[in-house]
Coordinates of C-alpha atoms and ligand atoms in Angstrom, one line a residue:
X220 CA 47.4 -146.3 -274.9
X221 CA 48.6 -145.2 -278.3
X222 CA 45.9 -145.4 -280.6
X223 CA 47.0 -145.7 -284.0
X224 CA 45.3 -148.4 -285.7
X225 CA 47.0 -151.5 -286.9
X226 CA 47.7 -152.4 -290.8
X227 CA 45.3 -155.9 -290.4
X228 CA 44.0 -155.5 -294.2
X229 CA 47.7 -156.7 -295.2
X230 CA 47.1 -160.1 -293.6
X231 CA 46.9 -162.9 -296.4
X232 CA 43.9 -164.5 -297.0
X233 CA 42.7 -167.3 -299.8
X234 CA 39.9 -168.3 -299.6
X235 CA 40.8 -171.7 -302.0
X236 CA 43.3 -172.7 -299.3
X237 CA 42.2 -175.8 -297.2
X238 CA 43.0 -173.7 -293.5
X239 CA 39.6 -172.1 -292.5
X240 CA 39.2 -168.6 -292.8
X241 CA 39.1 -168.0 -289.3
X242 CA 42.2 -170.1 -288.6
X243 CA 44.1 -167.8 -291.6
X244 CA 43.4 -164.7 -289.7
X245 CA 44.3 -165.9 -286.5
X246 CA 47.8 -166.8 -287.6
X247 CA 47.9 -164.1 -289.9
X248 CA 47.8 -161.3 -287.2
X249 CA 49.7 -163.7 -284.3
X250 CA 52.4 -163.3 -286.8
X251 CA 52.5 -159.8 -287.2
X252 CA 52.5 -159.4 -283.2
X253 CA 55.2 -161.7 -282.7
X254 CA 57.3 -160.0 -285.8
X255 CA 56.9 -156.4 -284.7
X256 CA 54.8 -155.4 -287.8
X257 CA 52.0 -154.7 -284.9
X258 CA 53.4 -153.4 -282.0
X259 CA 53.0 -153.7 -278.6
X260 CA 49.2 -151.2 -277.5
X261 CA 48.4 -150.5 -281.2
X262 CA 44.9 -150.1 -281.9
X263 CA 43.0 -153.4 -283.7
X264 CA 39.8 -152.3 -285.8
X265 CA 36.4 -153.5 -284.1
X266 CA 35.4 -156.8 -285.8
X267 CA 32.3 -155.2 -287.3
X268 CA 34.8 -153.0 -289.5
X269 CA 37.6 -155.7 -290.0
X270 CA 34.9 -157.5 -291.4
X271 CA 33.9 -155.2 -293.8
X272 CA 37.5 -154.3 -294.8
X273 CA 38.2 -158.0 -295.6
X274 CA 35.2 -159.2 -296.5
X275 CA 34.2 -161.5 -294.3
X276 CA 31.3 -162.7 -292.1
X277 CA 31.4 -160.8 -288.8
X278 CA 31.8 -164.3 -287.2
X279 CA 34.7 -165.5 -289.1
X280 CA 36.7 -162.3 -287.6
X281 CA 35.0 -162.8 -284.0
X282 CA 36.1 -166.9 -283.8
X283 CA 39.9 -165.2 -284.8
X284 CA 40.2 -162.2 -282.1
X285 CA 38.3 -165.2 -280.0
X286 CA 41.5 -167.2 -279.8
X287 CA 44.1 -164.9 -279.8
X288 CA 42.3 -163.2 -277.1
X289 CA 42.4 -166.7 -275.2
X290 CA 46.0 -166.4 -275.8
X291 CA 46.6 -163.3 -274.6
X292 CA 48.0 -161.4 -277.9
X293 CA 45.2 -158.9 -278.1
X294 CA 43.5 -157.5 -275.0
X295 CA 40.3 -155.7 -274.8
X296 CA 39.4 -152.2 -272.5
X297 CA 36.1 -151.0 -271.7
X298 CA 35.0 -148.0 -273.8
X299 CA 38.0 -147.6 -275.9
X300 CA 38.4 -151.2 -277.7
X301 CA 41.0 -153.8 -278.8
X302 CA 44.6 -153.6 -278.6
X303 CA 47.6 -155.6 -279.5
X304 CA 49.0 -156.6 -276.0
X305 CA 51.5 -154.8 -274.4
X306 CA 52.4 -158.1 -272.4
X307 CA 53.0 -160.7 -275.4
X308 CA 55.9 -162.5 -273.3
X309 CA 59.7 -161.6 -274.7
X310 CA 60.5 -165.4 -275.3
X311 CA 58.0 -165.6 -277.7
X312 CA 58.8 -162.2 -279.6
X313 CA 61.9 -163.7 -279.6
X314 CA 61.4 -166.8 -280.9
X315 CA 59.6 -165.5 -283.7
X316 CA 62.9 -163.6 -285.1
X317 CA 64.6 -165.0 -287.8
X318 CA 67.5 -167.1 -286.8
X319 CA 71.0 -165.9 -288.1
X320 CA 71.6 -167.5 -291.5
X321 CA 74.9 -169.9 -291.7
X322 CA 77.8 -169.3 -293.8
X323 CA 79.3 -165.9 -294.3
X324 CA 78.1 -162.6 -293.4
X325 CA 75.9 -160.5 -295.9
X326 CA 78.0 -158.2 -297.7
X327 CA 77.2 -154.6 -296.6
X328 CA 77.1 -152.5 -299.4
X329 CA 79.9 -149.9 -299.3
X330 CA 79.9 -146.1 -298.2
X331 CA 80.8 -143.6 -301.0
X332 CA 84.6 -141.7 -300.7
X333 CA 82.9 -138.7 -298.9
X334 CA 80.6 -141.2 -296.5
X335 CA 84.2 -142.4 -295.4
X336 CA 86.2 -138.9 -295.0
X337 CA 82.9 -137.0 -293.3
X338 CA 82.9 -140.2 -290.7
X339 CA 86.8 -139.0 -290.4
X340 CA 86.2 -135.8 -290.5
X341 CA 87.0 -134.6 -286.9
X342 CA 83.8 -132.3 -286.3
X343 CA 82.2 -133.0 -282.7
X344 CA 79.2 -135.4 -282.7
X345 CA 79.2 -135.8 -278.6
X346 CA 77.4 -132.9 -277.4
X347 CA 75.2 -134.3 -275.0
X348 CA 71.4 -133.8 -275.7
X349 CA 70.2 -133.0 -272.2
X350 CA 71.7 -130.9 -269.4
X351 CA 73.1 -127.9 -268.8
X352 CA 77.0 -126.7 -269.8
X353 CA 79.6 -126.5 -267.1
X354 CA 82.8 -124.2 -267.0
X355 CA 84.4 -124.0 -269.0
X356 CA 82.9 -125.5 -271.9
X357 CA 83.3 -123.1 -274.8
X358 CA 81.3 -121.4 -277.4
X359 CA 78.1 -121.6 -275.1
X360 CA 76.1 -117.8 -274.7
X361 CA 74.9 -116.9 -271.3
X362 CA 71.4 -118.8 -272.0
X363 CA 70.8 -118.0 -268.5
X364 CA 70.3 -114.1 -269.7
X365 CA 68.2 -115.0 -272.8
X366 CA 64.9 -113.2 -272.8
X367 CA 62.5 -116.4 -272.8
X368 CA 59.6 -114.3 -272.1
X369 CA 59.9 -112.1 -274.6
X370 CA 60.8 -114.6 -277.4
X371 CA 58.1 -116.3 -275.7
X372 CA 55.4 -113.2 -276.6
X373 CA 57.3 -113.0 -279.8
X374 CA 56.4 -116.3 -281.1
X375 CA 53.0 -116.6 -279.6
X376 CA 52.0 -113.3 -281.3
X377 CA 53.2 -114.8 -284.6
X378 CA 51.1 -118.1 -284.4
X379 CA 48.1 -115.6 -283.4
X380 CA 48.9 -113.5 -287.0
X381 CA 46.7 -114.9 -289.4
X382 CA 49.6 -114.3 -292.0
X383 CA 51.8 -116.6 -290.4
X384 CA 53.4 -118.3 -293.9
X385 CA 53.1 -122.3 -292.7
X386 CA 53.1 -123.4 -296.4
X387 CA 57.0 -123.5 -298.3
X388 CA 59.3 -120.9 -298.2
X389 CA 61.6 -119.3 -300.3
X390 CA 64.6 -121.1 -299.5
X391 CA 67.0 -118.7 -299.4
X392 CA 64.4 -117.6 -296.2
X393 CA 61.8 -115.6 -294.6
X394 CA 61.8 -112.0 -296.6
X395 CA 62.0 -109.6 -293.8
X396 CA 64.7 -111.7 -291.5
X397 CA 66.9 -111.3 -295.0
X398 CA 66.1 -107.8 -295.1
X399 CA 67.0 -107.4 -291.0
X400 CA 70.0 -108.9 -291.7
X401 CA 71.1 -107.2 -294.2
X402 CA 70.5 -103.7 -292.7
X403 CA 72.3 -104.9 -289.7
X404 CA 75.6 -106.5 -291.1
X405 CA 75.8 -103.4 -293.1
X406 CA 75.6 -101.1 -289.8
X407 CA 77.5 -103.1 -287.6
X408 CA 80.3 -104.9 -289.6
X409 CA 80.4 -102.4 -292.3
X410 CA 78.8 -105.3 -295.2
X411 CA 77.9 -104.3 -298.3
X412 CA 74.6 -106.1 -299.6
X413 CA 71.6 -106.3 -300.3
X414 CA 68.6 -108.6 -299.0
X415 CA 68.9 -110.7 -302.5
X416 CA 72.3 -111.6 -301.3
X417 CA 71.4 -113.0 -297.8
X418 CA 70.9 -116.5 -297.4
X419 CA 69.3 -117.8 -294.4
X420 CA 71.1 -121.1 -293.1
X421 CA 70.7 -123.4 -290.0
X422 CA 74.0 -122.2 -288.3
X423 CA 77.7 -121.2 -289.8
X424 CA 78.2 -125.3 -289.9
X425 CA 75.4 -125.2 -292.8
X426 CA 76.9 -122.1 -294.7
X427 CA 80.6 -123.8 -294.6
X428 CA 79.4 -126.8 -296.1
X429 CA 77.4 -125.0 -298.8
X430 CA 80.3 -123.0 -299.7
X431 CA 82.5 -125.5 -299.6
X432 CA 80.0 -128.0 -302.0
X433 CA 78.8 -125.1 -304.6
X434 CA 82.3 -123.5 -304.6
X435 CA 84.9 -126.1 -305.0
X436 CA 85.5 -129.3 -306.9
X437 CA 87.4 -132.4 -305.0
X438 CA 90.9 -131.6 -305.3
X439 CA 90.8 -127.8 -304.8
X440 CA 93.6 -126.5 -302.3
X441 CA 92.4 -124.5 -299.5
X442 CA 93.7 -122.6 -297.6
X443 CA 93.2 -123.4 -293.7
X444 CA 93.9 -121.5 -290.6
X445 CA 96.2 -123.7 -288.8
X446 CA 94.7 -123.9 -285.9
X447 CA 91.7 -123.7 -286.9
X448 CA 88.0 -124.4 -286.8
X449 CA 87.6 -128.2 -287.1
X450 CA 83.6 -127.5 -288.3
X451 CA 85.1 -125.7 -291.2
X452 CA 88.0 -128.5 -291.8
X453 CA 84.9 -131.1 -291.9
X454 CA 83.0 -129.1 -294.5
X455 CA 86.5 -129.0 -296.9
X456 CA 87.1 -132.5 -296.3
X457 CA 83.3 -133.4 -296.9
X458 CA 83.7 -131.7 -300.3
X459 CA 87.2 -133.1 -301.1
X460 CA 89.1 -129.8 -300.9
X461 CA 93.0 -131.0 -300.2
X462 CA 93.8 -128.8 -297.3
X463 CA 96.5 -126.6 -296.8
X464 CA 97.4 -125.2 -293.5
X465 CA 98.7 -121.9 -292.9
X466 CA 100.5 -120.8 -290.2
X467 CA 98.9 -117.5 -287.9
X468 CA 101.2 -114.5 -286.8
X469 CA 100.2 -111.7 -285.1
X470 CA 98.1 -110.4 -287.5
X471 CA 96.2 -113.1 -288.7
X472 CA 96.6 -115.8 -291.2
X473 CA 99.8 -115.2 -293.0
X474 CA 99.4 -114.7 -296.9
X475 CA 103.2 -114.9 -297.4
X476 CA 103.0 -118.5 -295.8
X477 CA 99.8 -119.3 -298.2
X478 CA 101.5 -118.0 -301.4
X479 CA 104.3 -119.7 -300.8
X480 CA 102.6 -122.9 -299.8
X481 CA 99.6 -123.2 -302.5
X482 CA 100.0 -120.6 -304.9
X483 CA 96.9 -121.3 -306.6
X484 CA 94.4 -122.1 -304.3
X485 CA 91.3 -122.1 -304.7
X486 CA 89.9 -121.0 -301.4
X487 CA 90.9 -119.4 -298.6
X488 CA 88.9 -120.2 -295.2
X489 CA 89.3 -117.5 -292.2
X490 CA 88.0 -116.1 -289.1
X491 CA 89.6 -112.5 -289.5
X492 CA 87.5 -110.6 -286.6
X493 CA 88.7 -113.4 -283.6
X494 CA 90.4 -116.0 -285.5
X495 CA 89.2 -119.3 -283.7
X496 CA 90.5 -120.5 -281.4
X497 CA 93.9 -118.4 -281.0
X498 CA 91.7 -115.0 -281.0
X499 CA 94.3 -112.7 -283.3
X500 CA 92.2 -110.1 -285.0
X501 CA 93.7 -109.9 -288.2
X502 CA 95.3 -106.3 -289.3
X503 CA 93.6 -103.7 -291.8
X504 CA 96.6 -104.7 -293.8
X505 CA 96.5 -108.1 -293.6
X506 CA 93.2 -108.3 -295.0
X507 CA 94.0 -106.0 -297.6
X508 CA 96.9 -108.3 -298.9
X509 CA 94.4 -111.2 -298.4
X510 CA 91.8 -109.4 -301.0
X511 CA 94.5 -108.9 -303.5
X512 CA 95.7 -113.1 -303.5
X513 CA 92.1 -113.7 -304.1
X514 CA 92.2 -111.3 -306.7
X515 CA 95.4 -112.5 -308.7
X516 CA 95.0 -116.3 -307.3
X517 CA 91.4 -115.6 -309.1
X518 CA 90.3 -117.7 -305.5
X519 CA 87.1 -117.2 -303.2
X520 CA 87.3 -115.9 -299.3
X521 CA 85.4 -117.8 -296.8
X522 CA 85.4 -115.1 -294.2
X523 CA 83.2 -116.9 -291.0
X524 CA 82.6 -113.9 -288.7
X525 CA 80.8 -116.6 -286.2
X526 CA 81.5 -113.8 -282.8
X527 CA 82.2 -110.4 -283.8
X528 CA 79.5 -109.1 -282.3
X529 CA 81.5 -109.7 -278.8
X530 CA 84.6 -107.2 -279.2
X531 CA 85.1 -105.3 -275.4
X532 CA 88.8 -103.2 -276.1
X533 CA 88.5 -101.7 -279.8
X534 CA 86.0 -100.9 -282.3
X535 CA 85.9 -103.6 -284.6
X536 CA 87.4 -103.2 -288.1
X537 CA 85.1 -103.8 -290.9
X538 CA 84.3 -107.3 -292.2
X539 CA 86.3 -108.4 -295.3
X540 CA 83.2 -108.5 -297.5
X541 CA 83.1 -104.4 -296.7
X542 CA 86.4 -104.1 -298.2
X543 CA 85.8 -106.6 -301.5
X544 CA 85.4 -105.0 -304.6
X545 CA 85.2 -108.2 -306.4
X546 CA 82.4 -110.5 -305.5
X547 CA 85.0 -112.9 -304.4
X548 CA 84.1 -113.4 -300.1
X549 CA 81.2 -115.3 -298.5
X550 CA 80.7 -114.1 -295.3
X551 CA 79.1 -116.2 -292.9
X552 CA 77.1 -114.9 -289.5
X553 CA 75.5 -116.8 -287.2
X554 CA 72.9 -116.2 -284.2
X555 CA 74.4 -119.3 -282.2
X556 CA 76.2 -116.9 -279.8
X557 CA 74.5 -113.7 -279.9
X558 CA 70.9 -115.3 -279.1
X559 CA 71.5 -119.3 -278.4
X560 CA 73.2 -122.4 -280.2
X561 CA 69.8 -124.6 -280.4
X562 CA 68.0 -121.5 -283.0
X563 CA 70.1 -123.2 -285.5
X564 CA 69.8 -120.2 -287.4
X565 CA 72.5 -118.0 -289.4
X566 CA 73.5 -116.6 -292.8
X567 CA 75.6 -116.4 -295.5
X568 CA 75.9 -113.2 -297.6
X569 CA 76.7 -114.2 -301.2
X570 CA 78.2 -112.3 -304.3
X571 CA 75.0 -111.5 -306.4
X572 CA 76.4 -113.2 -309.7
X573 CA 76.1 -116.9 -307.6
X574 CA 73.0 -116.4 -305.7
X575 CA 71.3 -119.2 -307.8
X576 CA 73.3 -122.2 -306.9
X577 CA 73.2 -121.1 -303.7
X578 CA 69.5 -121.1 -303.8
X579 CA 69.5 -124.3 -305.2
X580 CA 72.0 -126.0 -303.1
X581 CA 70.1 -124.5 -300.1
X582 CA 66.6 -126.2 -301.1
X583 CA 68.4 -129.4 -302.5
X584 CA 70.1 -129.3 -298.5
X585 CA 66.3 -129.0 -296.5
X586 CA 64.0 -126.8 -298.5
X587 CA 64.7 -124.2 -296.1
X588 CA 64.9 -123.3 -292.4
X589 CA 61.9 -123.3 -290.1
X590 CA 60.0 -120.5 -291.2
X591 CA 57.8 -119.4 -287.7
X592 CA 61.5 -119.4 -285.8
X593 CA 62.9 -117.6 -288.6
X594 CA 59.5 -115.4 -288.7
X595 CA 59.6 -114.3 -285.3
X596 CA 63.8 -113.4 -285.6
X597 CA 63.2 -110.7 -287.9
X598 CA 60.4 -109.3 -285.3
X599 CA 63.4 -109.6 -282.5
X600 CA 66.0 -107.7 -284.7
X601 CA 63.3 -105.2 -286.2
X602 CA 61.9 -104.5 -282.8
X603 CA 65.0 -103.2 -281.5
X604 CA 65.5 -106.1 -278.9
X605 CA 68.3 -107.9 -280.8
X606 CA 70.6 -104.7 -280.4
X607 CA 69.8 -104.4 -276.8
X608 CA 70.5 -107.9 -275.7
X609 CA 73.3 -107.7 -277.8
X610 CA 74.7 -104.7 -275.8
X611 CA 73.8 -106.1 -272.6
X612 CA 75.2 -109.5 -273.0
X613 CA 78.8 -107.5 -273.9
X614 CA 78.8 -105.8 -271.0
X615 CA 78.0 -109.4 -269.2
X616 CA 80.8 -111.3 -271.0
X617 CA 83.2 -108.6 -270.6
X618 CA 82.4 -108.3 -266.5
X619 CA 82.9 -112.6 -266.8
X620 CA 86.1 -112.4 -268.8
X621 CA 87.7 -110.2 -266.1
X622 CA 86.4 -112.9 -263.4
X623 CA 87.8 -115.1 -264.9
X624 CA 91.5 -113.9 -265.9
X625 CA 91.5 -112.5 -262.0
X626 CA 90.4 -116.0 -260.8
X627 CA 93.4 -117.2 -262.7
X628 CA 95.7 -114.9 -261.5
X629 CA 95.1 -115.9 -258.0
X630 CA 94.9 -119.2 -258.2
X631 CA 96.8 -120.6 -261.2
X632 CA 100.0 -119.2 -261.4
X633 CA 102.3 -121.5 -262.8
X634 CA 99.8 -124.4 -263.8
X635 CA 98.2 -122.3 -267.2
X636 CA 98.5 -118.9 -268.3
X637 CA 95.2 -117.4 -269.0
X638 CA 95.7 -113.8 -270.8
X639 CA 92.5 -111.7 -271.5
X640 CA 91.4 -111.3 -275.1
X641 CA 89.7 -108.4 -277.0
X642 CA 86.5 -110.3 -278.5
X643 CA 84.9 -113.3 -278.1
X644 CA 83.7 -115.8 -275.7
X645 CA 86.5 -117.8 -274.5
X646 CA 90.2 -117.6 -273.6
X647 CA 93.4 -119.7 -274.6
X648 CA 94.9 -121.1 -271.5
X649 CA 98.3 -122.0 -272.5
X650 CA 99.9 -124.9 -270.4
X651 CA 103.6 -125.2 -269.5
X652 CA 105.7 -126.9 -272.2
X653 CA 105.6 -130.5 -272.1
X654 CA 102.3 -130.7 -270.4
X655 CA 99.6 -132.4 -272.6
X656 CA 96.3 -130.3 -273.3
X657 CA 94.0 -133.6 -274.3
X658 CA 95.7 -135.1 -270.1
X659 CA 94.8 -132.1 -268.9
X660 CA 91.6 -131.7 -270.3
X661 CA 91.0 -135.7 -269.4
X662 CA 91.9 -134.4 -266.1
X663 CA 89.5 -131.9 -265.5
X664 CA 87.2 -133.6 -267.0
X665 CA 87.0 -136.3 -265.0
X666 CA 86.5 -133.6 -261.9
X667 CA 83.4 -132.1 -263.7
X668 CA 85.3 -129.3 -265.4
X669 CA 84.9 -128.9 -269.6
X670 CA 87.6 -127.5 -271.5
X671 CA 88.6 -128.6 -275.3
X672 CA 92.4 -129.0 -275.6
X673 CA 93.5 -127.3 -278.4
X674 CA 95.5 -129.4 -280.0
X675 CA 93.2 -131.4 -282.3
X676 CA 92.4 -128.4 -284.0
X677 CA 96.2 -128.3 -285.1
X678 CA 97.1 -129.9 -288.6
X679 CA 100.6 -128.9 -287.9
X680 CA 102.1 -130.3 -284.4
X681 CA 103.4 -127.7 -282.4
X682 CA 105.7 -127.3 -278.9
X683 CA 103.0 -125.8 -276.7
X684 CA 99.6 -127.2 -275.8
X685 CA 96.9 -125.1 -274.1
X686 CA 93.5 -125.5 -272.9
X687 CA 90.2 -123.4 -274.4
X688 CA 88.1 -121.9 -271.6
X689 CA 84.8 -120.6 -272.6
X690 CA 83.1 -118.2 -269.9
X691 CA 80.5 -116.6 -271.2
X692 CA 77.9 -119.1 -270.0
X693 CA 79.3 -119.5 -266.3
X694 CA 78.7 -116.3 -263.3
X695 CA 81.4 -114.8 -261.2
X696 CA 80.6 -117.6 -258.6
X697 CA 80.7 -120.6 -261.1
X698 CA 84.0 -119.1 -262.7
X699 CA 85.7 -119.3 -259.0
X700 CA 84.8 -122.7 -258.2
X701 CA 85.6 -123.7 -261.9
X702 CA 89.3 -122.1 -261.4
X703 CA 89.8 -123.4 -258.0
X704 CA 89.1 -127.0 -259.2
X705 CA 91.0 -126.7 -262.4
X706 CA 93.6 -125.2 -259.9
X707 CA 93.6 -128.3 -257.5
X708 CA 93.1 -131.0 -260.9
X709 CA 96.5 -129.0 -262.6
X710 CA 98.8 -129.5 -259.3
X711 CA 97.9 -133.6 -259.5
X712 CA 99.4 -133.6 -263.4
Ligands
LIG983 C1 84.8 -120.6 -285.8 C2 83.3 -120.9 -285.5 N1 82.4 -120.7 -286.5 C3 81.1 -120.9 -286.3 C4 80.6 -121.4 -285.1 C5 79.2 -121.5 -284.9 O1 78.6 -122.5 -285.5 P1 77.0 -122.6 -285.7 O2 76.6 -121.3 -286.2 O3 76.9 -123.7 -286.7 O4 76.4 -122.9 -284.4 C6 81.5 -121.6 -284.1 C7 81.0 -122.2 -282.8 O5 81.7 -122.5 -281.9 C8 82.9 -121.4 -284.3 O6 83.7 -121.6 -283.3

């Protein structure tokens, strides 16, 4: 029995009235039952104390709980005291709602502009809250390889500390996770900042719409990979940005296409180390080029680096931010693949002069991120554990990538064409022309197999569809099965 007491001082008495005290209560609290203001099992104060409260005799309150005890509102239990029913009958709760008022319907009151384009948006709000993922579903870590126990220890050693800050946090987040972060983008993707720059965020999805709300006005071009992340395309189109889409080569984004579409843009938004979802890596020289629009265009870089840490053919090249020598890239990092999605934790490196509205749009956003998660992060990456599940999990996806592109080799010839790819967790499986990706994926789908078809991440239509196959999540065994019914599901298109 839940035992949270029930609100009964709120019932209306008046002593002038003609109705007897008694009788007031009685109807007083019958009517909150049957309204839902007292739910079903909450806890009713003993009369001795209701009398008090409400100043009244002792019997007043006991010829009151006498009645609508006979009527079965309130029930009593040995030892642990009175309690609003858990059996008042439906038909009554229901007869005690309001009937619908004639005439015409209340007008709602209206959602703002941005209420209306973030509800259009396009970002995914389905992701089921329970159960595991199946192959193929992309952008999922092997969670089956994450070191529970150890993160287990971690955390339970922190609540032990008798430092452990539970009070608010800076909002730009925990000190030494900024500091861990910092020393680690610098090493591994060749960043250049310091901790004042690092801003911890709940995910890239929170850094993207920061970036996109302290950094542009409604209006502002941007410039979109196209395809391209549809999280990103929400966060623009939450802020009002008018996106423009740019077509990818081989190398990346292509600036010629930007410059000659929008000039003046304000932002451009990329994924240089594994552009999602196409996975280019854009060239040394295309990123140089990009750095030099932003420099005459006067424009910011967006550079979301959401999986670099996942690159099994070539070293990686260094970050964009690394080779900006003019405060003008944000570069966001997230741990949603390298440790798990659920953390909800990443970062955004900022230039210094534009740290403050960051701050502030940060603590305006949720104060800050959880600060015990965030507390025992920094002891995983300082600790040395981060880089060795790190390494471990490369040598894990790259062994799962191979499964896979064999698996498709044997068994898919002709029904998608799955190449491998240097970085990242998933692969593009590109479908013969004419052959819908959002069927195909309804298809497999419906035989327990989950893709996402590329082409809603396309602003620009284009002649070939293909299918995005994460297997990072899925073991050698799981990856056959997965092929051989995406095989069998293919033939019935
Ligand atoms: C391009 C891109 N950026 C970022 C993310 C990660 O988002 P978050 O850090 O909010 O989990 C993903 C996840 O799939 C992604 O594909």
């Amino acid at each position: 029995m839940p035992s949270r007491t029930a609100p009964l001082t709120l019932v209306p008495l008046d002593p002038e009235a003609e109705l007897p005290l008694h009788r007031q209560l009685y109807e007083g609290v019958r009517e909150a039952i049957l309204n839902g203001r007292l739910p079903p099992g909450g806890r009713i104060p003993s009369t001795r104390v209701l009398a008090r409260e409400l100043r009244l005799s002792r019997n007043t309150v006991a010829l009151a709980f006498g009645q609508l005890h006979a009527e079965g509102y309130i029930e009593g239990l040995p030892r642990s005291g009175t309690f609003v029913s858990r059996t008042v009958p439906d038909a009554l709760l229901r007869a005690a709602r309001p009937t619908p008022r004639a005439g015409p319907p209340p007008r709602r009151a209206a959602l703002s502009a941005r209420g209306i384009a973030l509800a259009g948006a396009g970002i995914r709000t389905d992701e089921p809250s329970t159960g595991l993922a199946k192959p193929f579903r992309p952008g999922v870590p092997a969670l089956d390889a994450f070191p529970r126990r150890l993160w287990t220890r971690l955390t339970n050693r922190r609540w032990r500390s008798a430092d452990l800050p539970l009070a608010y946090n800076d909002p730009a987040g925990f000190r030494p996770l900024r500091e861990a972060i910092a020393a680690h983008v610098a090493a591994a993707r060749g960043a250049h900042c310091t901790a004042e720059q690092v801003i911890i965020v709940s995910g890239s999805q929170q850094a993207l719409d920061l970036a996109a709300r302290v950094l542009l006005d409604p209006g502002d071009a941007v410039w979109l990979e196209d395809p391209g992340y549809l999280g990103a395309r929400a966060a623009l189109i939450g802020a009002g940005a008018r996106i423009v889409p740019i077509s990818l080569d081989r190398e990346g984004l292509s600036v010629a296409h930007g410059e000659q579409a929008s000039p003046e843009a304000r932002m451009a938004c990329v994924t240089p180390s594994h552009q999602y979802p196409t996975g280019v890596t854009m060239s040394a020289g295309r990123r140089l080029s990009l750095l030099q629009w932003a420099v005459r265009a006067d424009a910011w870089i967006l550079e979301d680096d959401y999986d670099s840490d996942f690159r099994y053919a070539s070293r990686p090249l260094a970050c964009l931010q690394g080779m900006d020598t003019d405060g003008r890239v944000v570069y966001i990092g997230t741990f949603s693949k390298t440790l798990f999605p659920a953390l909800r934790l990443g970062y955004v490196v900022v230039p210094s002069h534009v740290t403050d509205s960051f701050r502030a749009a940060r603590a305006v956003c949720d104060r800050h991120s959880p600060t015990v998660d965030q507390a025992v992060l920094a002891d995983f990456i300082g600790e040395g554990h981060f880089g060795r599940h790190v390494r471990r999990m490369r040598s894990l996806y790259e062994e799962r990538q191979e499964a896979l592109v064999e698996a498709g080799r044997a068994m898919l010839d002709g029904l998608i064409e799955i190449g491998p790819a240097e970085a990242g967790l998933h692969l593009v499986g590109w479908l013969p022309h004419g052959v819908s990706d959002r069927r195909a994926a309804m298809a497999l789908n419906a035989e327990g197999i989950e893709t996402l078809a590329l082409s809603p991440h396309r602003i620009v239509p284009a002649d070939r569809d293909a299918l995005l196959l994460g297997y990072a999540a899925y073991d050698r065994r799981a990856i056959r099965r997965g092929v051989e019914k995406m095989a069998a599901a293919l033939r019935r298109l």
